[in-house]
């Protein structure tokens, strides 16, 4: 029984977990089966090949790990680095903060570069550190591509440019949890050595699968990395890849079938069209925020995220009240402000299998909530701004032309 039942469907607009399409739900609605039968290795082989397409790599080695993004972080770090290794890591929000905490607890020597929340990574400081590191003591650069707490997207191409300009061999390890499959991500072109994502974000699956892709350089590093690892050890996976059975332990079979359906939906739409759709959703949300007279937590346009918008509220409003009111009165789920921006921002997630009319419903709900909490918003202002933009930019649905 659902003890918090409400009429209709919950309007889920947190930046993950996201809405699950009916096609994925149907694909996962099946009995258990023997993962040692020929069926699961055959399914896994094709999934591993197709996952590389959403990372835009032809040389990477993928791992589908039954875990969350946090476990995928740990897999990326412990397979490529040794305790005491120096890494440069950027603190720009709650999730980069949590990753840095993990790095420190794993006994790496973490050189933290901190930005004001709402700003991107300070790449000028990175360049200074790389330029002065002639002995190549820096073993890895760890960066969150899209910081979900503040709605900030970092420039990965620039990071690669800095490393290449000084011919520095540091590994580039990227958290793409809320970016891959929604924002432009080019693993091979940007020289990313390890990239991770989570099933509950742009893939629109339930939580529970961490996807890690490692470059040949990262695989080579894993052969000498001395960090303790068991469950996340790539070596065990690679052994079973060679055997053709693929799984060193029991996989989540239902998530594998769900991933197959998720990838089919993405490929049917076209990955570039998926990215363009997210850009429309992000742009429309920002136009609505502007029409409401509110500000984006993200301080510069170059850092705007197309998967989540963190909205600053006036000092006389606690943003937690907005999120609570949304759920209690309108069956709308919005993201809380976290840590340093708790009470100061609420977050609108606009990623995954989501269309423009769904977003307009969310924006209409936000306007009513703002009115409820005493903010003098003009009802319809944000919806009108977003609608006008959508009316001029939404393409025809290819399968219906």
XYZ file of N, CA and C in Angstrom, residues 74-208:
405
model
N 34.288 4.999 -6.362
C 35.303 4.191 -5.683
C 35.995 3.247 -6.661
N 35.222 2.674 -7.571
C 35.801 1.802 -8.587
C 36.824 2.550 -9.433
N 36.468 3.757 -9.861
C 37.371 4.561 -10.698
C 38.674 4.875 -9.971
N 38.568 5.230 -8.703
C 39.743 5.645 -7.932
C 40.638 4.474 -7.562
N 40.045 3.424 -6.994
C 40.862 2.348 -6.429
C 41.504 1.473 -7.491
N 40.947 1.455 -8.682
C 41.544 0.648 -9.746
C 42.683 1.347 -10.466
N 42.825 2.641 -10.283
C 43.831 3.382 -11.055
C 44.896 4.056 -10.203
N 44.674 4.147 -8.892
C 45.572 4.918 -8.032
C 46.028 4.096 -6.831
N 47.088 4.562 -6.192
C 47.621 3.925 -4.990
C 47.543 4.897 -3.819
N 47.403 4.387 -2.599
C 47.374 5.269 -1.424
C 48.594 6.202 -1.421
N 48.350 7.477 -1.121
C 49.415 8.470 -1.112
C 49.591 9.197 -2.422
N 48.966 8.702 -3.508
C 49.071 9.394 -4.794
C 48.461 10.784 -4.691
N 49.117 11.736 -5.327
C 48.615 13.114 -5.338
C 47.594 13.278 -6.455
N 46.417 13.800 -6.100
C 45.396 14.092 -7.097
C 44.893 15.514 -6.890
N 44.514 16.151 -7.973
C 43.882 17.471 -7.916
C 42.389 17.266 -8.095
N 41.609 17.798 -7.166
C 40.165 17.605 -7.201
C 39.472 18.935 -6.946
N 38.378 19.180 -7.675
C 37.699 20.475 -7.630
C 36.454 20.407 -6.758
N 36.373 21.315 -5.790
C 35.217 21.396 -4.902
C 34.335 22.548 -5.364
N 33.180 22.218 -5.946
C 32.289 23.265 -6.467
C 30.855 23.094 -5.974
N 30.604 22.067 -5.149
C 29.252 21.819 -4.667
C 29.210 20.538 -3.852
N 28.025 20.125 -3.468
C 27.864 19.018 -2.530
C 28.418 17.691 -3.046
N 28.233 17.406 -4.322
C 28.636 16.093 -4.811
C 30.130 16.016 -5.069
N 30.730 17.106 -5.502
C 32.195 17.130 -5.575
C 32.786 17.069 -4.170
N 32.113 17.680 -3.201
C 32.551 17.603 -1.800
C 32.542 16.156 -1.303
N 31.475 15.434 -1.598
C 31.377 14.036 -1.169
C 32.440 13.173 -1.843
N 32.724 13.459 -3.104
C 33.750 12.687 -3.802
C 35.123 12.963 -3.188
N 35.384 14.208 -2.854
C 36.653 14.556 -2.207
C 36.773 13.850 -0.862
N 35.677 13.794 -0.112
C 35.687 13.068 1.159
C 36.066 11.605 0.933
N 35.505 10.991 -0.096
C 35.852 9.611 -0.410
C 37.333 9.487 -0.769
N 37.821 10.404 -1.568
C 39.229 10.378 -1.961
C 40.152 10.450 -0.741
N 39.807 11.312 0.184
C 40.629 11.466 1.384
C 40.564 10.227 2.268
N 39.379 9.644 2.394
C 39.229 8.440 3.229
C 39.907 7.231 2.608
N 40.100 7.265 1.296
C 40.849 6.211 0.620
C 42.355 6.452 0.664
N 42.748 7.494 1.393
C 44.162 7.774 1.690
C 44.951 8.321 0.504
N 44.270 9.017 -0.394
C 44.993 9.727 -1.434
C 45.399 11.102 -0.904
N 46.419 11.665 -1.511
C 46.876 13.007 -1.165
C 46.110 13.990 -2.051
N 45.041 14.550 -1.495
C 44.102 15.322 -2.307
C 44.434 16.813 -2.243
N 44.734 17.359 -3.380
C 44.992 18.797 -3.536
C 43.663 19.427 -3.972
N 42.949 20.034 -3.013
C 41.598 20.538 -3.269
C 41.643 21.963 -3.815
N 40.962 22.166 -4.933
C 40.804 23.502 -5.517
C 39.338 23.881 -5.349
N 39.072 24.848 -4.474
C 37.698 25.178 -4.116
C 37.217 26.443 -4.816
N 35.975 26.376 -5.265
C 35.300 27.534 -5.858
C 34.098 27.908 -5.013
N 33.667 29.152 -5.149
C 32.400 29.548 -4.551
C 31.301 28.717 -5.188
N 30.338 28.261 -4.368
C 29.246 27.435 -4.909
C 28.405 28.284 -5.868
N 28.270 27.797 -7.081
C 27.635 28.551 -8.159
C 28.634 28.908 -9.238
N 29.922 28.642 -8.955
C 30.980 28.852 -9.944
C 31.527 27.504 -10.399
N 32.177 27.517 -11.565
C 32.793 26.307 -12.082
C 34.176 26.092 -11.508
N 34.819 25.021 -11.956
C 36.170 24.691 -11.501
C 37.149 25.776 -11.932
N 38.074 26.091 -11.048
C 39.077 27.119 -11.333
C 40.204 26.504 -12.162
N 40.034 26.538 -13.462
C 40.979 25.878 -14.352
C 42.285 26.659 -14.488
N 42.258 27.946 -14.150
C 43.509 28.699 -14.151
C 44.444 28.184 -13.055
N 43.871 27.803 -11.929
C 44.685 27.232 -10.850
C 45.206 25.860 -11.262
N 44.357 25.081 -11.941
C 44.824 23.793 -12.445
C 46.020 23.987 -13.370
N 45.920 24.950 -14.270
C 47.027 25.177 -15.202
C 48.303 25.542 -14.459
N 48.168 26.362 -13.430
C 49.342 26.734 -12.634
C 49.973 25.509 -11.970
N 49.145 24.645 -11.433
C 49.658 23.447 -10.764
C 50.316 22.494 -11.757
N 49.696 22.328 -12.914
C 50.253 21.436 -13.932
C 51.571 21.994 -14.468
N 51.609 23.296 -14.703
C 52.823 23.923 -15.240
C 54.008 23.763 -14.303
N 53.741 23.814 -13.000
C 54.840 23.732 -12.019
C 55.187 22.298 -11.631
N 54.390 21.340 -12.088
C 54.612 19.946 -11.692
C 55.498 19.228 -12.715
N 56.748 19.665 -12.788
C 57.666 19.088 -13.778
C 58.041 17.653 -13.440
N 57.932 17.298 -12.162
C 58.260 15.927 -11.747
C 57.080 14.981 -11.906
N 55.964 15.514 -12.354
C 54.744 14.710 -12.573
C 54.315 13.962 -11.309
N 54.275 14.720 -10.211
C 53.801 14.134 -8.949
C 52.285 14.015 -8.920
N 51.596 14.803 -9.744
C 50.129 14.712 -9.829
C 49.785 13.499 -10.676
N 49.058 12.568 -10.071
C 48.730 11.322 -10.770
C 47.354 11.342 -11.427
N 46.480 12.217 -10.943
C 45.136 12.251 -11.521
C 44.473 13.602 -11.282
N 43.606 13.965 -12.217
C 42.711 15.111 -12.072
C 41.307 14.547 -11.939
N 40.626 14.886 -10.840
C 39.251 14.411 -10.621
C 38.301 15.599 -10.704
N 37.325 15.502 -11.576
C 36.420 16.628 -11.781
C 35.000 16.128 -12.031
N 34.045 16.813 -11.439
C 32.630 16.540 -11.686
C 32.214 17.344 -12.915
N 31.746 16.653 -13.934
C 31.350 17.339 -15.161
C 30.173 18.272 -14.904
N 29.167 17.761 -14.197
C 27.961 18.544 -13.936
C 27.617 18.438 -12.453
N 27.827 19.517 -11.711
C 27.571 19.527 -10.266
C 26.081 19.728 -10.028
N 25.435 18.663 -9.569
C 23.980 18.650 -9.449
C 23.463 19.576 -8.359
N 24.278 19.883 -7.361
C 23.811 20.706 -6.244
C 23.646 22.165 -6.632
N 24.423 22.627 -7.619
C 24.413 24.046 -7.975
C 24.063 24.295 -9.439
N 23.926 23.224 -10.225
C 23.603 23.403 -11.638
C 24.752 23.986 -12.424
N 25.970 23.502 -12.157
C 27.173 24.018 -12.813
C 27.797 22.927 -13.684
N 28.062 23.251 -14.952
C 28.720 22.333 -15.870
C 30.131 22.823 -16.152
N 31.103 21.922 -16.019
C 32.511 22.276 -16.243
C 32.959 21.972 -17.667
N 33.996 22.662 -18.085
C 34.538 22.557 -19.439
C 35.632 21.490 -19.465
N 35.262 20.273 -19.840
C 36.229 19.171 -19.844
C 37.247 19.308 -20.973
N 36.830 19.859 -22.091
C 37.758 20.039 -23.201
C 38.927 20.937 -22.781
N 38.632 21.938 -21.974
C 39.676 22.842 -21.499
C 40.645 22.116 -20.559
N 40.128 21.223 -19.724
C 40.996 20.445 -18.840
C 41.968 19.613 -19.671
N 41.449 18.941 -20.685
C 42.330 18.149 -21.554
C 43.349 19.025 -22.263
N 42.922 20.205 -22.702
C 43.834 21.132 -23.374
C 44.992 21.511 -22.462
N 44.699 21.770 -21.183
C 45.744 22.124 -20.222
C 46.731 20.968 -20.049
N 46.216 19.772 -19.868
C 47.101 18.621 -19.683
C 47.980 18.402 -20.911
N 47.389 18.511 -22.078
C 48.146 18.261 -23.300
C 49.179 19.343 -23.571
N 48.846 20.586 -23.243
C 49.773 21.680 -23.538
C 51.063 21.562 -22.737
N 50.999 20.899 -21.577
C 52.206 20.687 -20.763
C 52.676 19.239 -20.820
N 52.072 18.464 -21.697
C 52.413 17.047 -21.867
C 52.440 16.322 -20.524
N 51.417 16.592 -19.746
C 51.351 15.998 -18.408
C 50.597 14.675 -18.472
N 51.136 13.622 -17.841
C 50.531 12.287 -17.967
C 49.426 11.968 -16.962
N 48.992 12.939 -16.155
C 47.967 12.654 -15.143
C 46.718 12.068 -15.783
N 46.112 11.132 -15.077
C 44.836 10.572 -15.514
C 43.735 11.618 -15.361
N 42.792 11.630 -16.275
C 41.619 12.505 -16.175
C 40.421 11.625 -15.815
N 39.935 11.778 -14.571
C 38.843 10.961 -14.045
C 37.622 11.856 -13.873
N 36.513 11.478 -14.500
C 35.356 12.369 -14.594
C 34.104 11.712 -14.027
N 33.428 12.453 -13.141
C 32.082 12.102 -12.699
C 31.105 12.670 -13.722
N 30.480 11.773 -14.482
C 29.481 12.192 -15.464
C 28.094 11.721 -15.071
N 27.865 11.598 -13.756
C 26.617 11.006 -13.274
C 25.396 11.750 -13.794
N 25.405 13.073 -13.740
C 24.228 13.830 -14.200
C 24.480 14.538 -15.530
N 25.437 14.010 -16.305
C 25.708 14.623 -17.608
C 25.656 13.631 -18.755
N 26.248 12.469 -18.584
C 26.338 11.522 -19.692
C 24.946 11.080 -20.132
N 24.718 11.156 -21.434
C 23.432 10.838 -22.062
C 22.461 12.013 -22.006
N 22.913 13.170 -21.575
C 22.065 14.364 -21.546
C 22.829 15.585 -22.042
N 24.086 15.700 -21.635
C 24.958 16.783 -22.085
C 25.990 16.213 -23.062
N 26.600 17.094 -23.819
C 27.647 16.661 -24.748
C 28.814 16.092 -23.952
N 29.147 14.844 -24.207
C 30.258 14.191 -23.514
C 31.033 13.381 -24.543
N 32.345 13.649 -24.630
C 33.169 13.036 -25.671
C 34.405 12.406 -25.036
N 34.280 11.161 -24.661
C 35.350 10.507 -23.902
C 36.659 10.445 -24.688
N 36.603 9.977 -25.912
C 37.836 9.850 -26.693
C 38.403 11.216 -27.076
N 37.548 12.086 -27.580
C 38.024 13.393 -28.059
C 38.628 14.222 -26.934
N 38.052 14.129 -25.736
C 38.546 14.916 -24.604
C 39.582 14.171 -23.764
N 39.951 12.988 -24.206
C 40.990 12.252 -23.503
C 40.635 11.918 -22.062
N 39.395 11.561 -21.825
C 38.969 11.168 -20.479
C 39.440 9.737 -20.233
N 40.070 9.505 -19.089
C 40.623 8.177 -18.803
C 39.653 7.274 -18.068
N 38.871 7.823 -17.161
C 37.801 7.062 -16.531
C 36.582 7.973 -16.443
N 35.445 7.471 -16.906
C 34.192 8.219 -16.811
C 33.151 7.321 -16.172
N 32.293 7.928 -15.351
C 31.255 7.146 -14.672
C 29.895 7.816 -14.844
N 28.857 7.001 -14.788
C 27.509 7.539 -14.684
C 26.664 6.569 -13.870
N 25.439 7.009 -13.553
C 24.534 6.188 -12.753
C 23.240 5.948 -13.494
N 22.637 4.803 -13.252
C 21.451 4.399 -14.008
C 20.249 5.305 -13.787
N 20.173 5.964 -12.616
C 18.963 6.701 -12.234
C 18.923 8.120 -12.767
N 19.895 8.510 -13.559
C 19.930 9.877 -14.084
C 19.404 9.895 -15.527
N 20.224 10.318 -16.476
C 19.722 10.518 -17.837
C 19.288 9.229 -18.513
N 19.765 8.084 -18.049
C 19.331 6.812 -18.621
C 17.891 6.469 -18.243
N 17.379 7.121 -17.199
C 15.977 6.950 -16.768
C 15.664 5.532 -16.298
N 16.609 4.937 -15.597
C 16.440 3.620 -14.991
C 16.274 3.765 -13.489
N 15.883 2.699 -12.802
C 15.964 2.738 -11.337
C 17.422 2.852 -10.883
N 17.602 3.291 -9.665
C 18.935 3.337 -9.080
C 19.474 1.920 -8.930
N 20.796 1.758 -9.070
C 21.364 0.447 -8.785
C 22.428 -0.036 -9.747
